[in-house]
Coordinates of C-alpha atoms and ligand atoms in Angstrom, one line a residue:
M85 CA 128.2 118.1 48.5
S86 CA 125.9 120.0 50.5
D87 CA 122.2 119.1 51.0
A88 CA 119.8 120.4 53.3
S89 CA 119.9 117.6 55.8
S90 CA 123.4 118.0 56.8
A91 CA 122.5 121.8 57.5
A92 CA 120.0 120.8 59.9
A93 CA 120.2 120.2 63.9
E94 CA 121.5 116.8 64.6
D95 CA 118.8 114.1 65.0
V96 CA 116.7 113.5 68.0
P97 CA 117.4 109.6 69.2
L98 CA 114.8 107.6 70.5
A99 CA 116.7 106.6 73.9
Q100 CA 120.2 107.7 75.4
P101 CA 121.7 106.0 78.6
V102 CA 123.2 108.1 81.5
L103 CA 126.6 107.0 82.0
G104 CA 129.3 109.0 83.9
A105 CA 132.5 108.5 86.5
E106 CA 130.6 106.7 88.9
E107 CA 130.3 104.0 86.3
E108 CA 133.4 104.3 85.0
A109 CA 135.2 104.0 88.7
L110 CA 133.3 101.4 89.8
L111 CA 133.9 98.8 86.6
L112 CA 138.1 100.2 86.6
E113 CA 137.9 98.6 90.1
V114 CA 136.3 95.3 89.2
L115 CA 138.6 95.0 85.9
R116 CA 141.7 95.6 88.5
S117 CA 140.1 93.1 91.5
G118 CA 140.3 90.4 88.8
Y119 CA 136.8 89.2 89.5
L120 CA 134.9 89.4 86.5
S121 CA 132.0 87.1 87.3
L122 CA 130.7 85.7 90.6
G123 CA 132.9 87.8 92.8
P124 CA 131.8 90.5 95.8
T125 CA 129.6 93.1 93.2
G126 CA 127.2 90.9 91.9
P127 CA 125.7 90.5 95.7
R128 CA 126.2 94.0 96.4
F129 CA 124.1 94.9 93.2
E130 CA 121.4 92.8 94.4
R131 CA 121.2 94.2 97.7
D132 CA 121.6 97.9 96.4
F133 CA 118.5 97.0 94.0
A134 CA 116.1 95.4 96.3
A135 CA 116.7 98.2 98.7
F136 CA 115.6 100.5 96.4
V137 CA 112.8 98.7 95.2
G138 CA 111.9 97.7 98.9
A139 CA 111.6 94.0 98.3
P140 CA 113.4 91.3 100.5
H141 CA 115.3 89.6 97.7
A142 CA 116.7 89.8 94.5
S143 CA 118.6 88.0 92.2
A144 CA 120.4 89.3 89.1
V145 CA 120.5 87.6 85.9
S146 CA 121.8 88.2 82.5
S147 CA 118.5 89.7 81.0
G148 CA 114.9 90.3 81.3
T149 CA 114.2 87.7 79.8
A150 CA 116.3 85.1 81.1
G151 CA 114.7 86.9 84.6
L152 CA 111.2 85.9 83.2
H153 CA 112.2 82.4 82.4
L154 CA 113.7 81.4 86.1
A155 CA 110.6 83.3 87.5
I156 CA 108.0 81.0 85.4
R157 CA 110.0 78.0 86.7
A158 CA 109.9 78.8 90.0
A159 CA 105.9 79.6 89.9
G160 CA 105.7 75.8 89.0
V161 CA 104.6 76.3 85.1
T162 CA 105.4 72.9 83.1
D163 CA 104.1 71.4 80.3
G164 CA 100.4 71.8 79.1
D165 CA 99.9 74.4 81.6
E166 CA 98.0 77.8 80.6
V167 CA 99.4 80.9 81.4
I168 CA 97.5 84.0 80.9
T169 CA 99.3 87.4 80.2
S170 CA 99.2 90.4 77.7
P171 CA 99.1 90.4 73.5
F172 CA 100.8 94.1 74.0
S173 CA 103.9 93.9 75.5
F174 CA 107.4 93.1 74.6
V175 CA 107.5 89.2 73.2
A176 CA 109.8 87.6 75.5
S177 CA 106.7 88.0 78.0
A178 CA 104.9 85.4 76.2
N179 CA 108.0 83.9 75.1
V180 CA 109.0 82.5 78.4
I181 CA 105.6 80.8 78.9
A182 CA 106.3 78.6 75.5
Y183 CA 109.8 77.7 76.3
E184 CA 108.5 75.6 79.7
R185 CA 105.9 74.0 77.2
A186 CA 102.8 75.9 78.8
T187 CA 100.3 77.7 76.8
P188 CA 100.4 81.7 76.5
V189 CA 96.8 82.4 77.1
F190 CA 96.4 86.4 76.3
A191 CA 93.7 88.4 77.7
D192 CA 92.7 91.5 75.9
I193 CA 94.0 95.1 77.4
D194 CA 92.3 98.0 79.2
P195 CA 92.1 100.9 76.3
V196 CA 93.2 103.4 79.1
T197 CA 96.1 101.7 81.1
L198 CA 96.9 99.5 78.2
N199 CA 97.8 96.7 80.8
V200 CA 95.9 93.6 80.7
D201 CA 92.0 93.7 81.6
P202 CA 91.3 92.3 84.8
D203 CA 87.9 91.0 83.7
A204 CA 89.4 89.6 80.6
V205 CA 92.2 87.6 82.7
A206 CA 88.9 86.5 85.2
A207 CA 87.0 85.6 81.9
A208 CA 90.3 83.3 80.6
I209 CA 90.7 81.3 83.8
T210 CA 90.3 77.9 83.3
D211 CA 91.0 74.3 85.2
R212 CA 94.6 74.1 83.5
T213 CA 95.9 78.1 84.3
T214 CA 98.5 77.6 86.6
A215 CA 99.9 81.1 86.9
L216 CA 99.4 85.0 85.8
L217 CA 102.1 87.1 83.7
P218 CA 100.8 90.3 83.8
V219 CA 103.0 93.2 82.2
H220 CA 103.3 96.4 83.8
I221 CA 103.3 98.5 80.2
F222 CA 105.2 101.6 79.5
G223 CA 105.9 101.8 83.1
Y224 CA 102.1 102.2 84.3
P225 CA 101.4 99.5 87.0
A226 CA 99.3 96.6 86.3
D227 CA 95.9 96.1 88.4
L228 CA 97.8 93.4 90.6
P229 CA 95.5 94.4 93.9
T230 CA 92.8 92.9 91.8
L231 CA 94.7 89.9 89.6
E232 CA 96.0 88.9 93.2
R233 CA 92.4 87.9 94.0
H234 CA 92.2 84.8 92.0
G235 CA 95.1 83.1 94.3
L236 CA 97.1 82.0 92.1
P237 CA 100.8 82.1 91.6
I238 CA 102.0 85.9 89.7
V239 CA 104.6 86.2 87.7
E240 CA 104.9 89.9 87.0
D241 CA 106.9 91.6 84.0
A242 CA 108.4 95.3 85.5
C243 CA 110.9 95.1 82.7
E244 CA 109.5 98.5 81.8
A245 CA 108.3 99.8 85.7
L246 CA 111.1 100.8 87.6
G247 CA 110.0 103.6 89.8
A248 CA 106.2 102.4 89.2
R249 CA 104.1 102.5 92.6
H250 CA 100.7 100.3 93.1
R251 CA 97.9 102.7 94.5
D252 CA 97.7 100.3 97.8
G253 CA 101.0 101.4 98.4
P254 CA 103.7 98.8 97.5
A255 CA 106.4 99.7 94.6
V256 CA 106.2 97.5 91.6
G257 CA 108.1 94.8 92.3
A258 CA 107.7 94.8 95.9
R259 CA 104.4 92.9 96.7
G260 CA 106.3 89.5 97.3
H261 CA 105.9 88.0 93.8
A262 CA 108.5 87.2 91.5
A263 CA 108.7 90.6 89.7
V264 CA 111.5 91.0 86.7
F265 CA 112.9 93.9 85.6
G266 CA 115.6 94.5 82.5
F267 CA 118.6 96.4 81.8
Y268 CA 119.0 96.6 78.6
A269 CA 120.3 99.9 77.2
N270 CA 117.1 101.8 76.7
K271 CA 115.4 101.0 79.9
Q272 CA 115.7 103.1 83.1
L273 CA 118.6 101.1 84.4
T274 CA 120.8 99.6 82.1
T275 CA 123.5 97.5 82.4
G276 CA 123.9 96.9 78.6
E277 CA 122.5 94.0 79.3
G278 CA 121.1 92.3 82.3
G279 CA 118.2 91.9 84.3
M280 CA 116.9 91.3 88.1
I281 CA 114.3 89.3 89.8
T282 CA 112.9 90.9 92.9
L283 CA 110.8 88.2 95.5
G284 CA 109.4 88.0 98.6
D285 CA 110.5 84.2 99.2
E286 CA 113.4 83.1 100.2
Q287 CA 113.1 79.3 98.9
A288 CA 112.2 80.7 95.3
K289 CA 115.5 82.7 95.6
Q290 CA 117.2 79.9 95.9
R291 CA 116.1 78.0 93.3
I292 CA 116.9 80.6 91.0
D293 CA 120.1 81.5 91.9
S294 CA 121.0 77.8 91.5
E295 CA 119.1 77.7 88.0
R296 CA 120.9 80.7 86.8
N297 CA 124.1 79.1 87.4
Q298 CA 123.7 75.6 85.7
G299 CA 121.8 73.7 88.6
R300 CA 124.4 73.8 91.3
A301 CA 123.6 74.6 95.0
P302 CA 125.2 77.5 96.5
D303 CA 127.5 75.0 98.7
M304 CA 128.2 72.5 96.1
G305 CA 131.0 71.6 94.4
W306 CA 131.7 72.4 90.8
L307 CA 131.4 69.0 89.6
D308 CA 127.7 68.0 91.0
H309 CA 124.3 69.4 90.0
D310 CA 121.2 68.6 91.4
R311 CA 119.0 70.0 89.1
L312 CA 118.7 71.3 85.5
G313 CA 120.3 74.7 85.0
F314 CA 121.3 77.0 82.7
N315 CA 124.0 80.1 82.3
Y316 CA 121.8 83.1 83.3
R317 CA 124.6 84.8 85.3
L318 CA 124.9 88.8 85.2
T319 CA 129.1 89.5 85.3
D320 CA 130.7 91.4 87.8
L321 CA 131.4 94.1 85.0
Q322 CA 127.8 94.7 84.7
S323 CA 127.1 94.7 88.7
A324 CA 129.5 97.2 88.8
I325 CA 127.5 99.6 86.3
G326 CA 124.4 98.6 87.8
I327 CA 125.7 99.9 91.5
A328 CA 126.3 103.0 89.8
Q329 CA 123.2 103.5 88.3
V330 CA 121.2 102.8 91.1
G331 CA 123.1 105.6 92.6
R332 CA 121.8 107.9 90.3
L333 CA 118.3 105.9 89.4
A334 CA 116.0 108.7 91.7
G335 CA 117.5 111.1 89.5
M336 CA 117.3 109.6 86.6
L337 CA 113.7 108.7 87.4
A338 CA 113.0 112.5 88.2
D339 CA 114.2 113.6 84.9
R340 CA 112.2 111.2 83.2
A341 CA 108.9 112.6 84.9
K342 CA 109.9 116.0 83.9
V343 CA 110.3 115.1 80.4
A344 CA 107.1 113.8 80.3
G345 CA 105.3 116.8 82.0
W346 CA 107.3 119.2 79.0
Y347 CA 105.5 116.6 76.2
R348 CA 102.3 116.5 77.9
E349 CA 102.6 120.4 78.3
A350 CA 103.7 120.7 74.3
L351 CA 101.2 118.0 72.9
A352 CA 98.0 119.0 75.0
P353 CA 96.6 121.3 72.2
L354 CA 97.2 118.7 69.6
A355 CA 95.8 116.1 71.4
A356 CA 92.5 118.3 71.9
Q357 CA 92.7 119.3 68.4
T358 CA 93.0 116.1 66.7
G359 CA 92.6 113.3 69.4
L360 CA 96.0 112.4 69.5
T361 CA 95.9 110.0 72.6
L362 CA 98.8 110.8 75.3
P363 CA 100.1 108.5 78.1
C364 CA 97.0 107.9 80.7
E365 CA 98.0 110.4 83.9
D366 CA 98.3 108.7 86.8
S367 CA 94.9 107.3 88.6
G368 CA 93.8 106.3 91.8
G369 CA 97.0 106.7 93.6
D370 CA 98.7 104.3 91.0
Q371 CA 102.0 106.0 90.2
R372 CA 103.9 105.3 86.2
G373 CA 107.4 105.0 86.6
W374 CA 108.3 106.6 83.3
F375 CA 110.3 104.5 80.8
V376 CA 109.2 105.8 77.2
F377 CA 106.6 108.3 75.8
V378 CA 104.3 106.4 73.6
V379 CA 101.0 108.7 71.7
Q380 CA 98.2 106.7 69.5
V381 CA 98.0 108.5 66.7
P382 CA 93.8 109.5 65.4
H383 CA 92.5 106.9 63.5
E384 CA 92.5 108.7 60.3
H385 CA 96.1 108.8 60.1
D386 CA 98.9 106.3 58.8
R387 CA 101.0 105.5 61.8
D388 CA 103.8 104.5 59.8
D389 CA 103.7 107.4 57.4
V390 CA 103.9 109.5 60.9
I391 CA 107.1 107.8 61.5
R392 CA 108.4 108.3 58.1
R393 CA 107.7 112.3 58.5
L394 CA 109.2 112.2 61.8
R395 CA 112.2 110.7 60.3
A396 CA 112.1 113.3 57.3
V397 CA 113.0 116.2 60.0
G398 CA 115.4 114.1 61.9
V399 CA 113.0 112.9 64.7
Q400 CA 113.7 109.0 66.0
S401 CA 110.2 106.9 66.4
K402 CA 109.2 103.7 66.3
P403 CA 106.1 101.4 66.0
Y404 CA 105.7 100.2 69.8
L405 CA 104.4 98.1 70.3
P406 CA 103.4 95.4 68.0
A407 CA 100.4 93.0 69.4
I408 CA 102.1 89.7 69.8
H409 CA 99.3 87.4 69.1
L410 CA 99.5 88.7 65.4
M411 CA 103.5 87.5 65.3
S412 CA 104.0 84.7 62.6
F413 CA 105.4 82.6 65.5
Y414 CA 101.8 82.8 67.4
R415 CA 99.7 82.7 64.5
E416 CA 101.2 79.3 62.9
T417 CA 101.8 78.0 66.6
Y418 CA 98.9 78.8 68.4
G419 CA 96.5 79.9 65.6
M420 CA 96.1 83.2 66.5
R421 CA 94.6 85.8 64.0
E422 CA 93.3 89.3 63.8
G423 CA 90.0 90.4 65.8
M424 CA 90.7 87.7 68.8
F425 CA 91.9 90.8 71.0
P426 CA 90.7 94.6 69.2
V427 CA 91.3 96.7 72.1
C428 CA 95.1 95.5 71.7
E429 CA 95.1 95.4 68.0
D430 CA 93.6 98.9 67.5
V431 CA 96.3 100.2 70.3
A432 CA 99.3 98.4 68.4
A433 CA 98.4 99.9 64.8
R434 CA 98.1 103.5 66.2
S435 CA 101.3 103.4 68.4
V436 CA 104.5 105.5 68.0
A437 CA 107.0 105.8 70.3
L438 CA 108.6 109.7 70.9
P439 CA 112.5 110.2 72.0
F440 CA 112.7 110.0 75.5
F441 CA 115.5 109.8 77.5
P442 CA 116.6 111.6 80.9
A443 CA 119.3 114.1 79.4
M444 CA 116.2 115.2 76.9
T445 CA 116.2 119.1 76.5
Q446 CA 112.8 120.8 76.4
A447 CA 114.1 122.4 72.9
Q448 CA 113.9 119.0 72.2
V449 CA 110.8 117.7 73.4
E450 CA 109.4 121.1 71.5
R451 CA 110.8 120.0 68.1
V452 CA 109.4 116.7 68.4
S453 CA 106.2 118.3 69.1
L454 CA 106.2 120.7 66.5
A455 CA 107.2 117.8 64.1
L456 CA 104.5 115.4 65.1
T457 CA 102.3 118.5 65.0
S458 CA 103.1 119.1 61.4
A459 CA 102.6 115.4 60.7
L460 CA 99.5 115.6 61.6
Q461 CA 98.3 118.4 60.2
S462 CA 99.2 117.9 56.6
Ligands
PLP650 C1 112.9 95.0 77.5 C2 111.8 93.8 78.2 C3 111.5 92.7 78.1 C4 113.5 92.3 78.6 O1 113.7 92.2 77.4 P1 115.7 91.7 77.8 O2 116.1 92.5 76.4 O3 115.4 90.1 77.8 O4 116.4 92.6 79.1 C5 110.6 92.0 78.8 N1 109.7 92.7 78.6 C6 109.1 93.8 78.2 C7 107.9 94.2 78.6 C8 110.3 94.6 78.2 O5 110.2 95.9 77.6

């Protein structure tokens, strides 16, 4: 049986990791060593990662979410506190606040950078606010220099922002606050699942290292635990992959930036003609660490219909991201509803993540761009 789609070119995937001989060799070395967890490979991955980011310390954990949870605890967030964060993020950044029985307080986003708007944050601060949790969404650095003026503890969700840099100099993750990176398979660096907290405070690192390992102090025997802890450990197997990934990170980030440049060039005419919104350009010295290429369809188009049209011609895409405050759990638990964060809601309703990965070819970018052009012009 033959049909038109089987004759067409293969689908363009949404994401694709870069893995090779270095990952295989290091993984095999760890397998053969017999130290599958808590051996010497985890600390080596932490050192390599901290050096890449330019942070004094790093703690490896089992996921970005686990890292955010431990970082929130290290910031002292507890029952009844309020933590101000962005409603335009992956749900984990708000969930970790709820884990500690604190209240996530959302502040609307800037329509250009899509990061939390510093004026909205200032307006949301109360005497119960104990921390800020900005998200560097889509790899664009949040305005930390302004947010730091409040003098509150800050936990950065840097899960999408490896390779980004702030206008006043430091890389994202190197300002001294706890900053959390994620290593799921679509991220700039992957270990399958995994995460890393970079931080400047040695004592906070000790607390995090203990809490990721059941609350055990580093020098303690197996049987005593001096605080409540979790099993948020990263295995040495995952760390081996991470070490190889750090080795190719500069190249992978450069490749992502190159693909983003091709997209910009290919989509500029469509953007000018239809009002399609492309990711914002770097501005004022802030530098994006490219993670995803997300466009916003013009208001008169139906986003989900655009996604269906792309799929029909073999181009994967997805609505990215949905507004957190409109998810059922947040509506039911915190009384959230439509209209509360209009900028976020408008952007969330129109956003589409296009295929984007380091090995993407210019021909693939052109195929996606043509598909999007015909989806918006018919
Ligand atoms: C990926 C991601 C996380 C963490 O995800 P995990 O799957 O737990 O590693 C958190 N926040 C944002 C914004 C993310 O994109």
